[in-house]
Short mmCIF file of N, CA and C and ligand atoms in Angstrom, two decimals:
data_model
loop_
_atom_site.label_atom_id
_atom_site.label_comp_id
_atom_site.label_asym_id
_atom_site.label_seq_id
_atom_site.Cartn_x
_atom_site.Cartn_y
_atom_site.Cartn_z
N MET A 4 -7.29 -26.98 -7.64
CA MET A 4 -5.85 -27.23 -7.70
C MET A 4 -5.16 -26.60 -6.49
N MET A 5 -4.36 -27.41 -5.80
CA MET A 5 -3.62 -26.87 -4.64
C MET A 5 -2.61 -25.84 -5.13
N ILE A 6 -2.38 -24.90 -4.30
CA ILE A 6 -1.42 -23.85 -4.62
C ILE A 6 0.00 -24.44 -4.61
N SER A 7 0.85 -24.00 -5.53
CA SER A 7 2.21 -24.54 -5.53
C SER A 7 3.01 -23.89 -4.39
N LYS A 8 4.05 -24.58 -3.95
CA LYS A 8 4.87 -24.07 -2.84
C LYS A 8 5.51 -22.73 -3.22
N ARG A 9 5.85 -22.64 -4.50
CA ARG A 9 6.52 -21.42 -4.96
C ARG A 9 5.57 -20.21 -4.90
N VAL A 10 4.34 -20.41 -5.39
CA VAL A 10 3.36 -19.33 -5.35
C VAL A 10 3.01 -19.00 -3.90
N GLU A 11 2.86 -20.05 -3.09
CA GLU A 11 2.54 -19.86 -1.67
C GLU A 11 3.62 -19.00 -0.98
N LYS A 12 4.87 -19.32 -1.27
CA LYS A 12 5.99 -18.59 -0.65
C LYS A 12 5.96 -17.11 -1.06
N GLU A 13 5.71 -16.87 -2.34
CA GLU A 13 5.69 -15.49 -2.83
C GLU A 13 4.51 -14.71 -2.29
N LEU A 14 3.36 -15.39 -2.16
CA LEU A 14 2.18 -14.70 -1.59
C LEU A 14 2.45 -14.34 -0.14
N ASN A 15 3.11 -15.25 0.58
CA ASN A 15 3.45 -14.97 1.99
C ASN A 15 4.43 -13.79 2.10
N LYS A 16 5.36 -13.74 1.16
CA LYS A 16 6.30 -12.60 1.16
C LYS A 16 5.54 -11.29 0.94
N GLN A 17 4.52 -11.37 0.09
CA GLN A 17 3.74 -10.16 -0.20
C GLN A 17 2.90 -9.74 1.01
N ILE A 18 2.42 -10.71 1.78
CA ILE A 18 1.69 -10.37 3.02
C ILE A 18 2.60 -9.52 3.90
N ASN A 19 3.84 -9.97 4.04
CA ASN A 19 4.80 -9.23 4.86
C ASN A 19 5.04 -7.83 4.29
N ALA A 20 5.15 -7.75 2.97
CA ALA A 20 5.39 -6.44 2.34
C ALA A 20 4.21 -5.49 2.56
N GLU A 21 3.00 -6.05 2.54
CA GLU A 21 1.81 -5.20 2.76
C GLU A 21 1.75 -4.72 4.21
N PHE A 22 2.11 -5.61 5.14
CA PHE A 22 2.13 -5.18 6.54
C PHE A 22 3.25 -4.15 6.76
N TYR A 23 4.36 -4.32 6.05
CA TYR A 23 5.42 -3.30 6.15
C TYR A 23 4.88 -1.95 5.65
N SER A 24 4.14 -1.99 4.53
CA SER A 24 3.55 -0.76 3.99
C SER A 24 2.63 -0.13 5.03
N ALA A 25 1.83 -0.98 5.69
CA ALA A 25 0.91 -0.48 6.73
C ALA A 25 1.71 0.24 7.82
N TYR A 26 2.79 -0.39 8.26
CA TYR A 26 3.66 0.19 9.28
C TYR A 26 4.24 1.53 8.82
N LEU A 27 4.71 1.52 7.58
CA LEU A 27 5.33 2.73 7.01
C LEU A 27 4.33 3.89 7.02
N TYR A 28 3.10 3.61 6.56
CA TYR A 28 2.12 4.70 6.49
C TYR A 28 1.63 5.12 7.86
N LEU A 29 1.60 4.19 8.79
CA LEU A 29 1.22 4.57 10.15
C LEU A 29 2.30 5.49 10.74
N SER A 30 3.55 5.20 10.43
CA SER A 30 4.62 6.06 10.95
C SER A 30 4.56 7.43 10.26
N MET A 31 4.16 7.46 9.00
CA MET A 31 4.01 8.74 8.31
C MET A 31 2.81 9.51 8.88
N SER A 32 1.77 8.77 9.26
CA SER A 32 0.61 9.40 9.87
C SER A 32 1.02 10.11 11.17
N ALA A 33 1.84 9.43 11.95
CA ALA A 33 2.32 10.03 13.21
C ALA A 33 3.16 11.28 12.92
N TRP A 34 4.00 11.19 11.87
CA TRP A 34 4.84 12.33 11.47
C TRP A 34 3.94 13.55 11.16
N CYS A 35 2.89 13.30 10.37
CA CYS A 35 1.98 14.38 9.97
C CYS A 35 1.26 14.96 11.18
N GLN A 36 0.88 14.08 12.08
CA GLN A 36 0.15 14.52 13.28
C GLN A 36 1.01 15.48 14.10
N ILE A 37 2.29 15.13 14.24
CA ILE A 37 3.20 15.99 15.02
C ILE A 37 3.32 17.37 14.38
N LYS A 38 3.22 17.39 13.03
CA LYS A 38 3.33 18.68 12.32
C LYS A 38 1.99 19.40 12.24
N ASN A 39 0.99 18.89 12.93
CA ASN A 39 -0.37 19.47 12.93
C ASN A 39 -1.04 19.43 11.57
N LEU A 40 -0.60 18.51 10.73
CA LEU A 40 -1.26 18.31 9.44
C LEU A 40 -2.25 17.15 9.63
N ASN A 41 -3.34 17.46 10.28
CA ASN A 41 -4.28 16.39 10.68
C ASN A 41 -4.94 15.71 9.49
N GLY A 42 -5.16 16.48 8.41
CA GLY A 42 -5.77 15.89 7.22
C GLY A 42 -4.82 14.90 6.56
N CYS A 43 -3.57 15.28 6.46
CA CYS A 43 -2.57 14.37 5.87
C CYS A 43 -2.40 13.14 6.78
N ALA A 44 -2.46 13.37 8.09
CA ALA A 44 -2.37 12.26 9.04
C ALA A 44 -3.54 11.30 8.82
N ASN A 45 -4.73 11.87 8.57
CA ASN A 45 -5.90 11.04 8.30
C ASN A 45 -5.71 10.24 7.02
N TRP A 46 -5.21 10.90 5.98
CA TRP A 46 -4.99 10.23 4.68
C TRP A 46 -4.04 9.05 4.88
N MET A 47 -2.97 9.27 5.64
CA MET A 47 -2.00 8.21 5.89
C MET A 47 -2.59 7.09 6.75
N HIS A 48 -3.48 7.48 7.64
CA HIS A 48 -4.11 6.46 8.49
C HIS A 48 -5.02 5.57 7.66
N VAL A 49 -5.73 6.18 6.71
CA VAL A 49 -6.58 5.39 5.81
C VAL A 49 -5.69 4.48 4.95
N GLN A 50 -4.55 5.03 4.54
CA GLN A 50 -3.61 4.24 3.74
C GLN A 50 -3.12 3.03 4.54
N TYR A 51 -2.86 3.24 5.80
CA TYR A 51 -2.47 2.15 6.71
C TYR A 51 -3.56 1.07 6.75
N GLN A 52 -4.81 1.52 6.84
CA GLN A 52 -5.93 0.55 6.86
C GLN A 52 -6.02 -0.21 5.54
N GLU A 53 -5.81 0.51 4.45
CA GLU A 53 -5.85 -0.14 3.12
C GLU A 53 -4.78 -1.22 3.01
N GLU A 54 -3.58 -0.90 3.48
CA GLU A 54 -2.48 -1.87 3.37
C GLU A 54 -2.76 -3.11 4.22
N THR A 55 -3.35 -2.89 5.38
CA THR A 55 -3.72 -4.02 6.23
C THR A 55 -4.75 -4.88 5.50
N ALA A 56 -5.69 -4.22 4.83
CA ALA A 56 -6.72 -4.95 4.07
C ALA A 56 -6.08 -5.73 2.91
N HIS A 57 -5.04 -5.15 2.30
CA HIS A 57 -4.34 -5.88 1.22
C HIS A 57 -3.71 -7.16 1.77
N ALA A 58 -3.08 -7.01 2.95
CA ALA A 58 -2.43 -8.18 3.58
C ALA A 58 -3.47 -9.26 3.87
N LEU A 59 -4.60 -8.83 4.38
CA LEU A 59 -5.64 -9.81 4.74
C LEU A 59 -6.28 -10.45 3.50
N LYS A 60 -6.32 -9.70 2.42
CA LYS A 60 -6.86 -10.27 1.18
C LYS A 60 -5.96 -11.42 0.71
N LEU A 61 -4.65 -11.21 0.83
CA LEU A 61 -3.69 -12.27 0.46
C LEU A 61 -3.78 -13.45 1.43
N TYR A 62 -3.92 -13.13 2.70
CA TYR A 62 -4.06 -14.15 3.75
C TYR A 62 -5.28 -15.04 3.47
N ASP A 63 -6.41 -14.39 3.20
CA ASP A 63 -7.65 -15.14 2.91
C ASP A 63 -7.47 -16.04 1.69
N TYR A 64 -6.76 -15.49 0.70
CA TYR A 64 -6.60 -16.25 -0.54
C TYR A 64 -5.75 -17.50 -0.34
N ILE A 65 -4.65 -17.37 0.40
CA ILE A 65 -3.79 -18.54 0.65
C ILE A 65 -4.61 -19.63 1.34
N ILE A 66 -5.40 -19.23 2.32
CA ILE A 66 -6.22 -20.19 3.06
C ILE A 66 -7.27 -20.83 2.13
N GLU A 67 -7.89 -19.98 1.32
CA GLU A 67 -8.91 -20.47 0.38
C GLU A 67 -8.34 -21.54 -0.56
N ARG A 68 -7.05 -21.37 -0.90
CA ARG A 68 -6.40 -22.32 -1.81
C ARG A 68 -5.78 -23.52 -1.08
N GLY A 69 -6.02 -23.60 0.22
CA GLY A 69 -5.49 -24.73 0.97
C GLY A 69 -4.01 -24.60 1.29
N GLY A 70 -3.49 -23.38 1.22
CA GLY A 70 -2.08 -23.15 1.51
C GLY A 70 -1.83 -22.84 2.98
N VAL A 71 -0.57 -22.63 3.30
CA VAL A 71 -0.18 -22.33 4.69
C VAL A 71 0.30 -20.88 4.76
N VAL A 72 -0.27 -20.16 5.70
CA VAL A 72 0.14 -18.77 5.89
C VAL A 72 1.32 -18.75 6.85
N SER A 73 2.34 -17.96 6.50
CA SER A 73 3.48 -17.85 7.42
C SER A 73 3.72 -16.38 7.76
N PHE A 74 4.17 -16.18 8.97
CA PHE A 74 4.35 -14.81 9.45
C PHE A 74 5.81 -14.52 9.73
N ASP A 75 6.36 -13.58 8.98
CA ASP A 75 7.73 -13.16 9.22
C ASP A 75 7.73 -11.86 10.02
N ALA A 76 8.89 -11.51 10.55
CA ALA A 76 9.02 -10.26 11.29
C ALA A 76 8.78 -9.09 10.33
N ILE A 77 8.12 -8.08 10.84
CA ILE A 77 7.90 -6.88 10.03
C ILE A 77 8.99 -5.88 10.36
N ALA A 78 9.69 -5.44 9.33
CA ALA A 78 10.81 -4.50 9.55
C ALA A 78 10.27 -3.17 10.08
N SER A 79 11.09 -2.49 10.85
CA SER A 79 10.63 -1.19 11.35
C SER A 79 10.77 -0.16 10.23
N PRO A 80 9.77 0.69 10.10
CA PRO A 80 9.81 1.65 8.99
C PRO A 80 10.82 2.76 9.23
N LYS A 81 11.52 3.11 8.17
CA LYS A 81 12.50 4.20 8.28
C LYS A 81 12.02 5.35 7.41
N ILE A 82 11.75 6.47 8.03
CA ILE A 82 11.44 7.65 7.21
C ILE A 82 12.40 8.77 7.57
N SER A 83 12.94 9.39 6.54
CA SER A 83 13.86 10.51 6.79
C SER A 83 13.38 11.68 5.95
N CYS A 84 12.19 12.18 6.31
CA CYS A 84 11.59 13.25 5.52
C CYS A 84 11.68 14.57 6.27
N LYS A 85 12.01 15.62 5.51
CA LYS A 85 12.15 16.94 6.14
C LYS A 85 10.86 17.73 6.05
N ASN A 86 10.05 17.41 5.06
CA ASN A 86 8.81 18.18 4.88
C ASN A 86 7.74 17.30 4.23
N ILE A 87 6.56 17.88 4.09
CA ILE A 87 5.41 17.11 3.60
C ILE A 87 5.59 16.68 2.13
N ILE A 88 6.33 17.46 1.37
CA ILE A 88 6.60 17.05 -0.02
C ILE A 88 7.43 15.77 -0.02
N ASP A 89 8.45 15.73 0.86
CA ASP A 89 9.27 14.52 0.99
C ASP A 89 8.42 13.30 1.35
N ILE A 90 7.46 13.52 2.24
CA ILE A 90 6.61 12.41 2.70
C ILE A 90 5.88 11.78 1.51
N PHE A 91 5.29 12.63 0.68
CA PHE A 91 4.54 12.08 -0.45
C PHE A 91 5.45 11.62 -1.58
N ALA A 92 6.63 12.21 -1.69
CA ALA A 92 7.60 11.71 -2.68
C ALA A 92 8.03 10.30 -2.28
N GLU A 93 8.23 10.12 -0.99
CA GLU A 93 8.63 8.79 -0.50
C GLU A 93 7.47 7.78 -0.66
N THR A 94 6.27 8.26 -0.46
CA THR A 94 5.09 7.41 -0.64
C THR A 94 5.00 6.92 -2.08
N LEU A 95 5.21 7.85 -3.03
CA LEU A 95 5.15 7.45 -4.44
C LEU A 95 6.25 6.44 -4.76
N LYS A 96 7.45 6.71 -4.25
CA LYS A 96 8.57 5.80 -4.48
C LYS A 96 8.25 4.41 -3.91
N HIS A 97 7.65 4.41 -2.74
CA HIS A 97 7.31 3.13 -2.12
C HIS A 97 6.26 2.38 -2.93
N GLU A 98 5.24 3.11 -3.40
CA GLU A 98 4.19 2.45 -4.20
C GLU A 98 4.76 1.90 -5.51
N GLN A 99 5.71 2.63 -6.09
CA GLN A 99 6.35 2.13 -7.32
C GLN A 99 7.11 0.83 -7.03
N HIS A 100 7.71 0.78 -5.86
CA HIS A 100 8.41 -0.45 -5.43
C HIS A 100 7.40 -1.59 -5.25
N VAL A 101 6.26 -1.29 -4.62
CA VAL A 101 5.24 -2.32 -4.41
C VAL A 101 4.71 -2.82 -5.77
N THR A 102 4.55 -1.90 -6.70
CA THR A 102 4.12 -2.30 -8.04
C THR A 102 5.09 -3.32 -8.63
N SER A 103 6.38 -3.10 -8.44
CA SER A 103 7.36 -4.06 -8.98
C SER A 103 7.24 -5.41 -8.26
N LEU A 104 6.94 -5.37 -6.96
CA LEU A 104 6.75 -6.64 -6.22
C LEU A 104 5.54 -7.40 -6.76
N ILE A 105 4.45 -6.67 -7.01
CA ILE A 105 3.23 -7.30 -7.54
C ILE A 105 3.50 -7.87 -8.94
N ASN A 106 4.23 -7.11 -9.75
CA ASN A 106 4.54 -7.61 -11.09
C ASN A 106 5.38 -8.88 -11.03
N ASN A 107 6.34 -8.91 -10.10
CA ASN A 107 7.16 -10.13 -9.95
C ASN A 107 6.31 -11.31 -9.50
N LEU A 108 5.40 -11.02 -8.58
CA LEU A 108 4.50 -12.06 -8.08
C LEU A 108 3.63 -12.61 -9.22
N MET A 109 3.14 -11.70 -10.04
CA MET A 109 2.35 -12.10 -11.21
C MET A 109 3.20 -12.95 -12.15
N ASN A 110 4.45 -12.59 -12.35
CA ASN A 110 5.34 -13.37 -13.21
C ASN A 110 5.51 -14.79 -12.70
N VAL A 111 5.60 -14.94 -11.36
CA VAL A 111 5.73 -16.27 -10.76
C VAL A 111 4.46 -17.07 -11.02
N ALA A 112 3.29 -16.46 -10.79
CA ALA A 112 2.01 -17.16 -11.02
C ALA A 112 1.89 -17.60 -12.48
N ILE A 113 2.33 -16.73 -13.38
CA ILE A 113 2.26 -17.06 -14.82
C ILE A 113 3.21 -18.22 -15.13
N SER A 114 4.44 -18.15 -14.58
CA SER A 114 5.41 -19.21 -14.89
C SER A 114 4.99 -20.55 -14.28
N GLU A 115 4.22 -20.49 -13.19
CA GLU A 115 3.71 -21.73 -12.56
C GLU A 115 2.41 -22.20 -13.22
N LYS A 116 1.97 -21.43 -14.22
CA LYS A 116 0.70 -21.71 -14.93
C LYS A 116 -0.48 -21.80 -13.96
N ASP A 117 -0.42 -20.95 -12.93
CA ASP A 117 -1.50 -20.91 -11.94
C ASP A 117 -2.50 -19.83 -12.37
N HIS A 118 -3.48 -20.24 -13.15
CA HIS A 118 -4.44 -19.27 -13.72
C HIS A 118 -5.30 -18.63 -12.64
N ALA A 119 -5.64 -19.40 -11.61
CA ALA A 119 -6.47 -18.85 -10.52
C ALA A 119 -5.72 -17.72 -9.81
N ALA A 120 -4.43 -17.96 -9.52
CA ALA A 120 -3.64 -16.94 -8.83
C ALA A 120 -3.44 -15.72 -9.74
N THR A 121 -3.25 -15.98 -11.01
CA THR A 121 -3.08 -14.88 -11.98
C THR A 121 -4.30 -13.98 -11.96
N ASN A 122 -5.46 -14.61 -11.97
CA ASN A 122 -6.72 -13.88 -11.94
C ASN A 122 -6.86 -13.09 -10.65
N PHE A 123 -6.53 -13.72 -9.54
CA PHE A 123 -6.60 -13.07 -8.23
C PHE A 123 -5.67 -11.86 -8.18
N LEU A 124 -4.46 -12.04 -8.70
CA LEU A 124 -3.45 -10.97 -8.62
C LEU A 124 -3.76 -9.78 -9.51
N GLN A 125 -4.63 -10.01 -10.50
CA GLN A 125 -5.01 -8.91 -11.38
C GLN A 125 -5.60 -7.75 -10.58
N TRP A 126 -6.31 -8.07 -9.51
CA TRP A 126 -6.89 -7.03 -8.64
C TRP A 126 -5.78 -6.12 -8.10
N PHE A 127 -4.66 -6.74 -7.70
CA PHE A 127 -3.55 -5.97 -7.14
C PHE A 127 -2.85 -5.14 -8.22
N VAL A 128 -2.79 -5.69 -9.42
CA VAL A 128 -2.19 -4.94 -10.53
C VAL A 128 -2.99 -3.65 -10.75
N ASN A 129 -4.32 -3.78 -10.78
CA ASN A 129 -5.18 -2.61 -10.98
C ASN A 129 -5.08 -1.64 -9.80
N GLU A 130 -5.05 -2.20 -8.61
CA GLU A 130 -4.96 -1.38 -7.40
C GLU A 130 -3.69 -0.52 -7.42
N GLN A 131 -2.60 -1.09 -7.90
CA GLN A 131 -1.33 -0.34 -7.92
C GLN A 131 -1.41 0.84 -8.90
N VAL A 132 -2.13 0.66 -10.00
CA VAL A 132 -2.29 1.77 -10.95
C VAL A 132 -2.99 2.92 -10.24
N GLU A 133 -4.03 2.59 -9.50
CA GLU A 133 -4.80 3.59 -8.77
C GLU A 133 -3.95 4.25 -7.67
N GLU A 134 -3.23 3.41 -6.93
CA GLU A 134 -2.40 3.93 -5.83
C GLU A 134 -1.39 4.95 -6.36
N GLU A 135 -0.69 4.57 -7.42
CA GLU A 135 0.34 5.47 -7.96
C GLU A 135 -0.30 6.76 -8.48
N ALA A 136 -1.45 6.63 -9.15
CA ALA A 136 -2.11 7.81 -9.71
C ALA A 136 -2.56 8.76 -8.60
N ASN A 137 -3.17 8.22 -7.55
CA ASN A 137 -3.66 9.07 -6.45
C ASN A 137 -2.51 9.82 -5.77
N VAL A 138 -1.44 9.09 -5.51
CA VAL A 138 -0.31 9.72 -4.81
C VAL A 138 0.36 10.76 -5.71
N THR A 139 0.42 10.48 -7.00
CA THR A 139 1.04 11.44 -7.93
C THR A 139 0.29 12.76 -7.92
N VAL A 140 -1.05 12.72 -7.91
CA VAL A 140 -1.84 13.96 -7.89
C VAL A 140 -1.52 14.76 -6.63
N ILE A 141 -1.51 14.09 -5.48
CA ILE A 141 -1.23 14.80 -4.22
C ILE A 141 0.18 15.40 -4.25
N LEU A 142 1.15 14.61 -4.69
CA LEU A 142 2.53 15.08 -4.73
C LEU A 142 2.67 16.30 -5.64
N GLU A 143 2.05 16.23 -6.81
CA GLU A 143 2.15 17.35 -7.76
C GLU A 143 1.47 18.59 -7.20
N GLN A 144 0.33 18.41 -6.52
CA GLN A 144 -0.35 19.58 -5.94
C GLN A 144 0.49 20.18 -4.81
N LEU A 145 1.12 19.32 -4.03
CA LEU A 145 1.98 19.82 -2.96
C LEU A 145 3.15 20.63 -3.53
N LYS A 146 3.68 20.15 -4.65
CA LYS A 146 4.80 20.88 -5.28
C LYS A 146 4.31 22.25 -5.78
N MET A 147 3.07 22.26 -6.36
CA MET A 147 2.50 23.50 -6.87
C MET A 147 2.43 24.58 -5.80
N ILE A 148 2.09 24.14 -4.58
CA ILE A 148 1.92 25.12 -3.49
C ILE A 148 3.17 25.19 -2.61
N ASP A 149 4.22 24.55 -3.09
CA ASP A 149 5.51 24.57 -2.38
C ASP A 149 5.41 23.96 -0.98
N GLY A 150 4.38 23.18 -0.78
CA GLY A 150 4.21 22.46 0.49
C GLY A 150 4.09 23.34 1.72
N LYS A 151 3.52 24.55 1.54
CA LYS A 151 3.39 25.39 2.74
C LYS A 151 2.28 26.45 2.63
N GLY A 152 2.14 27.18 3.72
CA GLY A 152 1.22 28.31 3.73
C GLY A 152 -0.24 27.93 3.79
N SER A 153 -1.09 28.92 3.46
CA SER A 153 -2.53 28.71 3.57
C SER A 153 -3.02 27.67 2.56
N ALA A 154 -2.34 27.58 1.41
CA ALA A 154 -2.74 26.57 0.42
C ALA A 154 -2.54 25.16 0.98
N LEU A 155 -1.48 25.00 1.77
CA LEU A 155 -1.25 23.69 2.40
C LEU A 155 -2.36 23.39 3.40
N LEU A 156 -2.78 24.40 4.14
CA LEU A 156 -3.87 24.19 5.10
C LEU A 156 -5.16 23.77 4.38
N MET A 157 -5.40 24.38 3.21
CA MET A 157 -6.60 24.02 2.44
C MET A 157 -6.53 22.58 1.93
N LEU A 158 -5.35 22.24 1.42
CA LEU A 158 -5.16 20.87 0.91
C LEU A 158 -5.28 19.86 2.07
N ASP A 159 -4.74 20.25 3.21
CA ASP A 159 -4.80 19.39 4.39
C ASP A 159 -6.26 19.12 4.79
N ARG A 160 -7.09 20.17 4.72
CA ARG A 160 -8.52 20.00 5.05
C ARG A 160 -9.17 18.99 4.10
N GLU A 161 -8.78 19.10 2.82
CA GLU A 161 -9.33 18.18 1.81
C GLU A 161 -8.95 16.73 2.13
N MET A 162 -7.73 16.56 2.61
CA MET A 162 -7.23 15.21 2.93
C MET A 162 -7.98 14.61 4.12
N GLN A 163 -8.61 15.49 4.87
CA GLN A 163 -9.39 15.04 6.03
C GLN A 163 -10.62 14.23 5.59
N GLN A 164 -11.04 14.44 4.34
CA GLN A 164 -12.27 13.81 3.84
C GLN A 164 -12.10 12.32 3.52
N ARG A 165 -10.87 11.88 3.38
CA ARG A 165 -10.68 10.49 2.95
C ARG A 165 -11.18 9.51 4.01
N VAL A 166 -11.95 8.53 3.57
CA VAL A 166 -12.41 7.49 4.50
C VAL A 166 -12.01 6.11 3.96
N PHE A 167 -11.82 5.22 4.88
CA PHE A 167 -11.46 3.85 4.49
C PHE A 167 -12.70 3.13 3.97
N VAL A 168 -12.55 2.52 2.80
CA VAL A 168 -13.64 1.72 2.23
C VAL A 168 -13.17 0.27 2.18
N PRO A 169 -13.84 -0.63 2.91
CA PRO A 169 -13.39 -2.03 2.89
C PRO A 169 -13.42 -2.60 1.47
N ILE A 170 -12.54 -3.55 1.22
CA ILE A 170 -12.48 -4.17 -0.11
C ILE A 170 -13.71 -5.03 -0.31
N ALA A 171 -14.39 -4.81 -1.44
CA ALA A 171 -15.60 -5.60 -1.72
C ALA A 171 -15.19 -7.03 -2.09
N LYS A 172 -15.91 -7.99 -1.58
CA LYS A 172 -15.66 -9.39 -1.94
C LYS A 172 -16.25 -9.66 -3.31
N VAL A 173 -15.46 -10.26 -4.18
CA VAL A 173 -16.02 -10.57 -5.52
C VAL A 173 -16.07 -12.08 -5.74
FE1 FEO B 220 -0.76 -2.50 -0.91
FE2 FEO B 220 -0.13 0.52 -1.39
O1 FEO B 220 -0.14 -1.22 -2.01
#
């Protein structure tokens, strides 16, 4: 079944949103790097790679369904964070926003009775649960240590361990 124009449009909007997320996290990575928080910078850089992979997963899917991929301008990321706690608070807020975008996208697929797209989007629904949970743990730990001192250095070292894992094809 060919993809409907409505689902195609929404998937394309989500590609743009994922690339915006990639931009946002890359800018946060640069912020962390300037503050010598190299581990946090690494975590954000992996996050940037993940978001790019999300965009490409949507791109591949539109093509697989015989749809047309469209490219809109990517907005420049705005971050106004004073400290590392703010950075992760903003990250959580952003992921919660992305979750709402995914839920809306799922609602469109359901209303269009596009079962294939619904099934495909389930991956993103699950991914958002994981994204929010991971960021919440980091944010809460940062709050525990007040986002500073030797405890921050230890947490930063831990963040250095994160590596990008490509999305498995299913
Ligand atoms: Fe692509 Fe962080 O959600």
